[in-house]
Amino acid sequence: MEALHNKLALDLLEAYEARSPSLAHQGLEVFLQAGENVILQGSAPKKVFIVLEGTVKIFHSTLKSNDYLIAIEGPGEILGEVEILTGELYSCSVEAIENVRMAALTKEDYLQWLEDDHDFTLLINKIVCDRLQKITKRAAIHLSYPLEYSVLKLLKLLSNDSNSRVLFVSKGEIADYLGTSFRSVSRVLSILYERKILKSGNGTIEIVSIDTLNLVLSAYEE
């Protein structure tokens, strides 16, 4: 599934590069700095965005003002493509966690692209299906394995999504995502730091070695 996700991201970037010269509204790109939002939860959908460079955080805010991390995504991620079709308000916010460049497609351009290009429409369907499969898989992991496994599996998935071993994710976000306590996540991370599987940075968590992380995960899966 990880290889599929990466291939879909590359395919989307290639599709955009091929399509961009023929878009009716050329040159519509958005540049964000860390901390800036491109989508605000609850706002009306007006555009579809494709991440071209950089990394974004997707999160959902509750009525109690708690933010729940949904994903960290890098180049090749499409945002707002569901809401632009359904007309529903954006269900999540999207925030840059580093400098980001993204394409901003009007509804008209996006719908015309879907109508003109069967391969693009199929690609979008594959991307949506990949997301649904990942959500199902993550839910099963949370129910079936110890917290250490769930934390490592989450960090690996975030690393694959952002194509980086350095993750801009906090202990609180991990705890919210996994539905557990901040203290429990802190305890697990401390052990993983001591074992030098992970390394703590300035607001980041770094995977020291993907190979080592995979060995630990494999031990749980045997």
PDB file of C-alpha atoms in Angstrom:
ATOM      1  CA  MET A   1       0.000   0.000   0.000  1.00  0.00           C
ATOM      2  CA  GLU A   2       2.897   2.374   0.721  1.00  0.00           C
ATOM      3  CA  ALA A   3       4.326   1.828  -2.769  1.00  0.00           C
ATOM      4  CA  LEU A   4       0.869   2.440  -4.246  1.00  0.00           C
ATOM      5  CA  HIS A   5       0.468   5.701  -2.327  1.00  0.00           C
ATOM      6  CA  ASN A   6       3.837   6.985  -3.562  1.00  0.00           C
ATOM      7  CA  LYS A   7       3.045   5.984  -7.148  1.00  0.00           C
ATOM      8  CA  LEU A   8      -0.322   7.717  -7.023  1.00  0.00           C
ATOM      9  CA  ALA A   9       1.351  10.899  -5.762  1.00  0.00           C
ATOM     10  CA  LEU A  10       3.888  10.812  -8.614  1.00  0.00           C
ATOM     11  CA  ASP A  11       1.147  10.092 -11.144  1.00  0.00           C
ATOM     12  CA  LEU A  12      -0.846  13.091  -9.930  1.00  0.00           C
ATOM     13  CA  LEU A  13       2.151  15.419 -10.195  1.00  0.00           C
ATOM     14  CA  GLU A  14       2.813  14.195 -13.728  1.00  0.00           C
ATOM     15  CA  ALA A  15      -0.852  14.591 -14.653  1.00  0.00           C
ATOM     16  CA  TYR A  16      -0.882  18.180 -13.359  1.00  0.00           C
ATOM     17  CA  GLU A  17       2.316  19.052 -15.226  1.00  0.00           C
ATOM     18  CA  ALA A  18       0.774  17.772 -18.448  1.00  0.00           C
ATOM     19  CA  ARG A  19      -2.546  19.522 -17.847  1.00  0.00           C
ATOM     20  CA  SER A  20      -1.431  22.903 -16.506  1.00  0.00           C
ATOM     21  CA  PRO A  21      -0.678  24.551 -19.903  1.00  0.00           C
ATOM     22  CA  SER A  22      -4.281  23.977 -20.993  1.00  0.00           C
ATOM     23  CA  LEU A  23      -6.005  25.154 -17.810  1.00  0.00           C
ATOM     24  CA  ALA A  24      -8.355  28.063 -18.358  1.00  0.00           C
ATOM     25  CA  HIS A  25      -7.052  29.842 -15.276  1.00  0.00           C
ATOM     26  CA  GLN A  26      -3.305  29.463 -15.617  1.00  0.00           C
ATOM     27  CA  GLY A  27      -0.785  30.551 -13.043  1.00  0.00           C
ATOM     28  CA  LEU A  28      -3.010  30.007 -10.017  1.00  0.00           C
ATOM     29  CA  GLU A  29      -0.563  28.823  -7.390  1.00  0.00           C
ATOM     30  CA  VAL A  30      -0.527  29.321  -3.633  1.00  0.00           C
ATOM     31  CA  PHE A  31       2.615  29.848  -1.574  1.00  0.00           C
ATOM     32  CA  LEU A  32       2.451  29.285   2.179  1.00  0.00           C
ATOM     33  CA  GLN A  33       4.852  29.636   5.067  1.00  0.00           C
ATOM     34  CA  ALA A  34       4.847  27.367   8.106  1.00  0.00           C
ATOM     35  CA  GLY A  35       1.719  27.899  10.193  1.00  0.00           C
ATOM     36  CA  GLU A  36      -0.423  29.333   7.399  1.00  0.00           C
ATOM     37  CA  ASN A  37      -3.693  27.661   6.392  1.00  0.00           C
ATOM     38  CA  VAL A  38      -4.841  26.994   2.866  1.00  0.00           C
ATOM     39  CA  ILE A  39      -8.125  25.356   3.930  1.00  0.00           C
ATOM     40  CA  LEU A  40     -10.169  26.174   7.033  1.00  0.00           C
ATOM     41  CA  GLN A  41     -12.587  23.613   8.423  1.00  0.00           C
ATOM     42  CA  GLY A  42     -16.181  24.748   8.018  1.00  0.00           C
ATOM     43  CA  SER A  43     -15.525  27.097   5.101  1.00  0.00           C
ATOM     44  CA  ALA A  44     -17.235  26.740   1.736  1.00  0.00           C
ATOM     45  CA  PRO A  45     -15.270  24.831  -0.923  1.00  0.00           C
ATOM     46  CA  LYS A  46     -14.148  27.010  -3.799  1.00  0.00           C
ATOM     47  CA  LYS A  47     -10.959  25.365  -5.051  1.00  0.00           C
ATOM     48  CA  VAL A  48      -9.114  22.071  -5.272  1.00  0.00           C
ATOM     49  CA  PHE A  49      -5.459  22.130  -4.229  1.00  0.00           C
ATOM     50  CA  ILE A  50      -2.537  19.931  -5.265  1.00  0.00           C
ATOM     51  CA  VAL A  51       0.611  20.036  -3.125  1.00  0.00           C
ATOM     52  CA  LEU A  52       3.583  20.611  -5.438  1.00  0.00           C
ATOM     53  CA  GLU A  53       6.326  21.286  -2.885  1.00  0.00           C
ATOM     54  CA  GLY A  54       6.545  21.093   0.897  1.00  0.00           C
ATOM     55  CA  THR A  55       4.477  19.376   3.571  1.00  0.00           C
ATOM     56  CA  VAL A  56       1.064  20.086   5.075  1.00  0.00           C
ATOM     57  CA  LYS A  57      -0.822  18.933   8.165  1.00  0.00           C
ATOM     58  CA  ILE A  58      -4.470  17.915   7.846  1.00  0.00           C
ATOM     59  CA  PHE A  59      -6.476  18.068  11.063  1.00  0.00           C
ATOM     60  CA  HIS A  60     -10.056  18.146  12.368  1.00  0.00           C
ATOM     61  CA  SER A  61     -11.170  20.438  15.194  1.00  0.00           C
ATOM     62  CA  THR A  62     -13.953  19.420  17.579  1.00  0.00           C
ATOM     63  CA  LEU A  63     -16.562  21.632  19.223  1.00  0.00           C
ATOM     64  CA  LYS A  64     -14.374  21.531  22.343  1.00  0.00           C
ATOM     65  CA  SER A  65     -11.497  23.057  20.323  1.00  0.00           C
ATOM     66  CA  ASN A  66      -9.432  19.870  20.315  1.00  0.00           C
ATOM     67  CA  ASP A  67      -7.429  19.311  17.138  1.00  0.00           C
ATOM     68  CA  TYR A  68      -7.146  15.749  15.852  1.00  0.00           C
ATOM     69  CA  LEU A  69      -4.389  14.939  13.398  1.00  0.00           C
ATOM     70  CA  ILE A  70      -5.667  13.232  10.254  1.00  0.00           C
ATOM     71  CA  ALA A  71      -2.528  13.083   8.120  1.00  0.00           C
ATOM     72  CA  ILE A  72       0.740  14.734   7.165  1.00  0.00           C
ATOM     73  CA  GLU A  73       1.100  14.897   3.403  1.00  0.00           C
ATOM     74  CA  GLY A  74       3.711  15.999   0.893  1.00  0.00           C
ATOM     75  CA  PRO A  75       3.919  16.584  -2.868  1.00  0.00           C
ATOM     76  CA  GLY A  76       1.312  14.777  -4.918  1.00  0.00           C
ATOM     77  CA  GLU A  77      -1.517  15.135  -2.405  1.00  0.00           C
ATOM     78  CA  ILE A  78      -4.864  16.513  -3.590  1.00  0.00           C
ATOM     79  CA  LEU A  79      -7.045  18.483  -1.165  1.00  0.00           C
ATOM     80  CA  GLY A  80     -10.687  19.509  -1.290  1.00  0.00           C
ATOM     81  CA  GLU A  81     -11.586  17.265  -4.211  1.00  0.00           C
ATOM     82  CA  VAL A  82     -14.438  15.616  -2.284  1.00  0.00           C
ATOM     83  CA  GLU A  83     -16.064  18.808  -0.983  1.00  0.00           C
ATOM     84  CA  ILE A  84     -15.898  20.501  -4.390  1.00  0.00           C
ATOM     85  CA  LEU A  85     -18.122  17.702  -5.735  1.00  0.00           C
ATOM     86  CA  THR A  86     -20.483  17.291  -2.778  1.00  0.00           C
ATOM     87  CA  GLY A  87     -20.815  20.983  -1.952  1.00  0.00           C
ATOM     88  CA  GLU A  88     -20.298  20.211   1.743  1.00  0.00           C
ATOM     89  CA  LEU A  89     -18.185  22.523   3.875  1.00  0.00           C
ATOM     90  CA  TYR A  90     -14.528  21.566   4.281  1.00  0.00           C
ATOM     91  CA  SER A  91     -14.389  18.834   6.955  1.00  0.00           C
ATOM     92  CA  CYS A  92     -10.764  19.515   7.923  1.00  0.00           C
ATOM     93  CA  SER A  93      -8.230  22.312   8.038  1.00  0.00           C
ATOM     94  CA  VAL A  94      -4.945  22.171   6.124  1.00  0.00           C
ATOM     95  CA  GLU A  95      -1.897  23.957   7.515  1.00  0.00           C
ATOM     96  CA  ALA A  96       1.620  24.278   6.115  1.00  0.00           C
ATOM     97  CA  ILE A  97       4.338  22.907   8.390  1.00  0.00           C
ATOM     98  CA  GLU A  98       7.107  24.241   6.142  1.00  0.00           C
ATOM     99  CA  ASN A  99       7.216  26.382   3.014  1.00  0.00           C
ATOM    100  CA  VAL A 100       4.632  25.003   0.616  1.00  0.00           C
ATOM    101  CA  ARG A 101       3.785  25.567  -3.032  1.00  0.00           C
ATOM    102  CA  MET A 102       0.528  24.224  -4.374  1.00  0.00           C
ATOM    103  CA  ALA A 103      -1.704  24.456  -7.404  1.00  0.00           C
ATOM    104  CA  ALA A 104      -5.107  26.038  -6.831  1.00  0.00           C
ATOM    105  CA  LEU A 105      -7.719  24.803  -9.314  1.00  0.00           C
ATOM    106  CA  THR A 106     -11.069  26.501  -9.686  1.00  0.00           C
ATOM    107  CA  LYS A 107     -14.137  24.304  -9.554  1.00  0.00           C
ATOM    108  CA  GLU A 108     -14.665  24.903 -13.263  1.00  0.00           C
ATOM    109  CA  ASP A 109     -11.129  23.815 -14.187  1.00  0.00           C
ATOM    110  CA  TYR A 110     -11.291  20.732 -11.977  1.00  0.00           C
ATOM    111  CA  LEU A 111     -14.671  19.551 -13.276  1.00  0.00           C
ATOM    112  CA  GLN A 112     -13.585  20.159 -16.868  1.00  0.00           C
ATOM    113  CA  TRP A 113     -10.424  18.121 -16.259  1.00  0.00           C
ATOM    114  CA  LEU A 114     -12.482  15.228 -14.900  1.00  0.00           C
ATOM    115  CA  GLU A 115     -14.759  15.408 -17.933  1.00  0.00           C
ATOM    116  CA  ASP A 116     -11.959  15.630 -20.489  1.00  0.00           C
ATOM    117  CA  ASP A 117      -9.513  13.072 -19.120  1.00  0.00           C
ATOM    118  CA  HIS A 118     -10.700   9.554 -18.296  1.00  0.00           C
ATOM    119  CA  ASP A 119      -7.242   8.591 -16.992  1.00  0.00           C
ATOM    120  CA  PHE A 120      -7.287  11.520 -14.555  1.00  0.00           C
ATOM    121  CA  THR A 121     -10.759  10.588 -13.319  1.00  0.00           C
ATOM    122  CA  LEU A 122      -9.575   7.025 -12.737  1.00  0.00           C
ATOM    123  CA  LEU A 123      -6.498   8.329 -10.903  1.00  0.00           C
ATOM    124  CA  ILE A 124      -8.662  10.403  -8.534  1.00  0.00           C
ATOM    125  CA  ASN A 125     -10.827   7.352  -7.857  1.00  0.00           C
ATOM    126  CA  LYS A 126      -7.705   5.350  -6.999  1.00  0.00           C
ATOM    127  CA  ILE A 127      -6.484   8.095  -4.649  1.00  0.00           C
ATOM    128  CA  VAL A 128      -9.814   8.185  -2.793  1.00  0.00           C
ATOM    129  CA  CYS A 129      -9.864   4.367  -2.528  1.00  0.00           C
ATOM    130  CA  ASP A 130      -6.289   4.389  -1.196  1.00  0.00           C
ATOM    131  CA  ARG A 131      -7.341   6.821   1.540  1.00  0.00           C
ATOM    132  CA  LEU A 132     -10.281   4.658   2.555  1.00  0.00           C
ATOM    133  CA  GLN A 133      -8.072   1.574   2.746  1.00  0.00           C
ATOM    134  CA  LYS A 134      -5.541   3.424   4.904  1.00  0.00           C
ATOM    135  CA  ILE A 135      -8.255   4.590   7.305  1.00  0.00           C
ATOM    136  CA  THR A 136      -9.556   1.029   7.676  1.00  0.00           C
ATOM    137  CA  LYS A 137      -6.069  -0.360   8.178  1.00  0.00           C
ATOM    138  CA  ARG A 138      -5.164   2.241  10.802  1.00  0.00           C
ATOM    139  CA  ALA A 139      -8.354   1.555  12.760  1.00  0.00           C
ATOM    140  CA  ALA A 140      -7.545  -2.170  12.829  1.00  0.00           C
ATOM    141  CA  ILE A 141      -3.995  -1.478  14.021  1.00  0.00           C
ATOM    142  CA  HIS A 142      -5.224   0.648  16.934  1.00  0.00           C
ATOM    143  CA  LEU A 143      -7.475  -2.170  18.135  1.00  0.00           C
ATOM    144  CA  SER A 144      -5.104  -5.100  17.620  1.00  0.00           C
ATOM    145  CA  TYR A 145      -1.609  -4.086  18.751  1.00  0.00           C
ATOM    146  CA  PRO A 146       0.190  -2.537  21.773  1.00  0.00           C
ATOM    147  CA  LEU A 147       0.664   1.214  21.891  1.00  0.00           C
ATOM    148  CA  GLU A 148       4.367   1.028  20.939  1.00  0.00           C
ATOM    149  CA  TYR A 149       3.452  -0.709  17.703  1.00  0.00           C
ATOM    150  CA  SER A 150       0.670   1.784  16.982  1.00  0.00           C
ATOM    151  CA  VAL A 151       2.998   4.755  17.558  1.00  0.00           C
ATOM    152  CA  LEU A 152       5.721   3.331  15.307  1.00  0.00           C
ATOM    153  CA  LYS A 153       3.239   2.329  12.625  1.00  0.00           C
ATOM    154  CA  LEU A 154       1.709   5.807  12.660  1.00  0.00           C
ATOM    155  CA  LEU A 155       5.125   7.470  12.377  1.00  0.00           C
ATOM    156  CA  LYS A 156       6.048   5.178   9.503  1.00  0.00           C
ATOM    157  CA  LEU A 157       2.819   6.019   7.675  1.00  0.00           C
ATOM    158  CA  LEU A 158       3.382   9.744   8.246  1.00  0.00           C
ATOM    159  CA  SER A 159       6.952   9.364   6.997  1.00  0.00           C
ATOM    160  CA  ASN A 160       5.737   7.661   3.839  1.00  0.00           C
ATOM    161  CA  ASP A 161       3.057  10.300   3.290  1.00  0.00           C
ATOM    162  CA  SER A 162       5.476  13.216   3.687  1.00  0.00           C
ATOM    163  CA  ASN A 163       8.470  11.404   2.148  1.00  0.00           C
ATOM    164  CA  SER A 164      10.648  12.410   5.092  1.00  0.00           C
ATOM    165  CA  ARG A 165      12.127  10.807   8.219  1.00  0.00           C
ATOM    166  CA  VAL A 166      11.767  14.102  10.097  1.00  0.00           C
ATOM    167  CA  LEU A 167       8.157  14.519  11.179  1.00  0.00           C
ATOM    168  CA  PHE A 168       6.529  17.742  12.363  1.00  0.00           C
ATOM    169  CA  VAL A 169       4.196  16.002  14.790  1.00  0.00           C
ATOM    170  CA  SER A 170       3.725  16.499  18.511  1.00  0.00           C
ATOM    171  CA  LYS A 171       3.088  14.041  21.341  1.00  0.00           C
ATOM    172  CA  GLY A 172      -0.357  15.544  21.759  1.00  0.00           C
ATOM    173  CA  GLU A 173      -1.217  15.025  18.099  1.00  0.00           C
ATOM    174  CA  ILE A 174      -0.084  11.399  18.279  1.00  0.00           C
ATOM    175  CA  ALA A 175      -2.170  10.862  21.411  1.00  0.00           C
ATOM    176  CA  ASP A 176      -5.255  12.439  19.826  1.00  0.00           C
ATOM    177  CA  TYR A 177      -4.799  10.450  16.633  1.00  0.00           C
ATOM    178  CA  LEU A 178      -4.466   7.138  18.481  1.00  0.00           C
ATOM    179  CA  GLY A 179      -7.198   7.924  20.992  1.00  0.00           C
ATOM    180  CA  THR A 180      -4.945   7.549  24.027  1.00  0.00           C
ATOM    181  CA  SER A 181      -3.420   9.751  26.719  1.00  0.00           C
ATOM    182  CA  PHE A 182      -0.556  12.213  26.357  1.00  0.00           C
ATOM    183  CA  ARG A 183       1.222  10.485  29.267  1.00  0.00           C
ATOM    184  CA  SER A 184       1.036   7.072  27.592  1.00  0.00           C
ATOM    185  CA  VAL A 185       2.490   8.397  24.354  1.00  0.00           C
ATOM    186  CA  SER A 186       5.243  10.262  26.243  1.00  0.00           C
ATOM    187  CA  ARG A 187       6.219   7.058  28.015  1.00  0.00           C
ATOM    188  CA  VAL A 188       6.405   5.078  24.767  1.00  0.00           C
ATOM    189  CA  LEU A 189       8.380   7.790  22.978  1.00  0.00           C
ATOM    190  CA  SER A 190      10.873   8.026  25.861  1.00  0.00           C
ATOM    191  CA  ILE A 191      11.580   4.307  25.524  1.00  0.00           C
ATOM    192  CA  LEU A 192      11.973   4.596  21.762  1.00  0.00           C
ATOM    193  CA  TYR A 193      14.371   7.533  22.193  1.00  0.00           C
ATOM    194  CA  GLU A 194      16.448   5.494  24.638  1.00  0.00           C
ATOM    195  CA  ARG A 195      16.561   2.604  22.174  1.00  0.00           C
ATOM    196  CA  LYS A 196      17.648   5.109  19.486  1.00  0.00           C
ATOM    197  CA  ILE A 197      14.842   4.101  17.175  1.00  0.00           C
ATOM    198  CA  LEU A 198      13.597   7.686  17.247  1.00  0.00           C
ATOM    199  CA  LYS A 199      15.250  11.029  17.947  1.00  0.00           C
ATOM    200  CA  SER A 200      13.616  14.138  19.370  1.00  0.00           C
ATOM    201  CA  GLY A 201      14.229  17.465  17.653  1.00  0.00           C
ATOM    202  CA  ASN A 202      12.989  21.025  17.910  1.00  0.00           C
ATOM    203  CA  GLY A 203       9.279  20.327  17.522  1.00  0.00           C
ATOM    204  CA  THR A 204       9.970  17.230  15.450  1.00  0.00           C
ATOM    205  CA  ILE A 205      10.338  13.485  15.787  1.00  0.00           C
ATOM    206  CA  GLU A 206      12.963  11.862  13.587  1.00  0.00           C
ATOM    207  CA  ILE A 207      13.050   8.216  12.575  1.00  0.00           C
ATOM    208  CA  VAL A 208      16.726   7.334  13.042  1.00  0.00           C
ATOM    209  CA  SER A 209      16.575   4.294  10.759  1.00  0.00           C
ATOM    210  CA  ILE A 210      13.631   3.040   8.722  1.00  0.00           C
ATOM    211  CA  ASP A 211      15.251  -0.408   8.619  1.00  0.00           C
ATOM    212  CA  THR A 212      15.446  -0.576  12.424  1.00  0.00           C
ATOM    213  CA  LEU A 213      11.867   0.632  12.736  1.00  0.00           C
ATOM    214  CA  ASN A 214      10.738  -2.058  10.288  1.00  0.00           C
ATOM    215  CA  LEU A 215      12.525  -4.726  12.336  1.00  0.00           C
ATOM    216  CA  VAL A 216      10.664  -3.657  15.464  1.00  0.00           C
ATOM    217  CA  LEU A 217       7.344  -3.700  13.624  1.00  0.00           C
ATOM    218  CA  SER A 218       8.133  -7.113  12.158  1.00  0.00           C
ATOM    219  CA  ALA A 219       8.721  -8.542  15.620  1.00  0.00           C
ATOM    220  CA  TYR A 220       5.170  -7.591  16.602  1.00  0.00           C
ATOM    221  CA  GLU A 221       3.745  -8.978  13.354  1.00  0.00           C
ATOM    222  CA  GLU A 222       5.318 -12.439  13.587  1.00  0.00           C
TER     223      GLU A 222
END
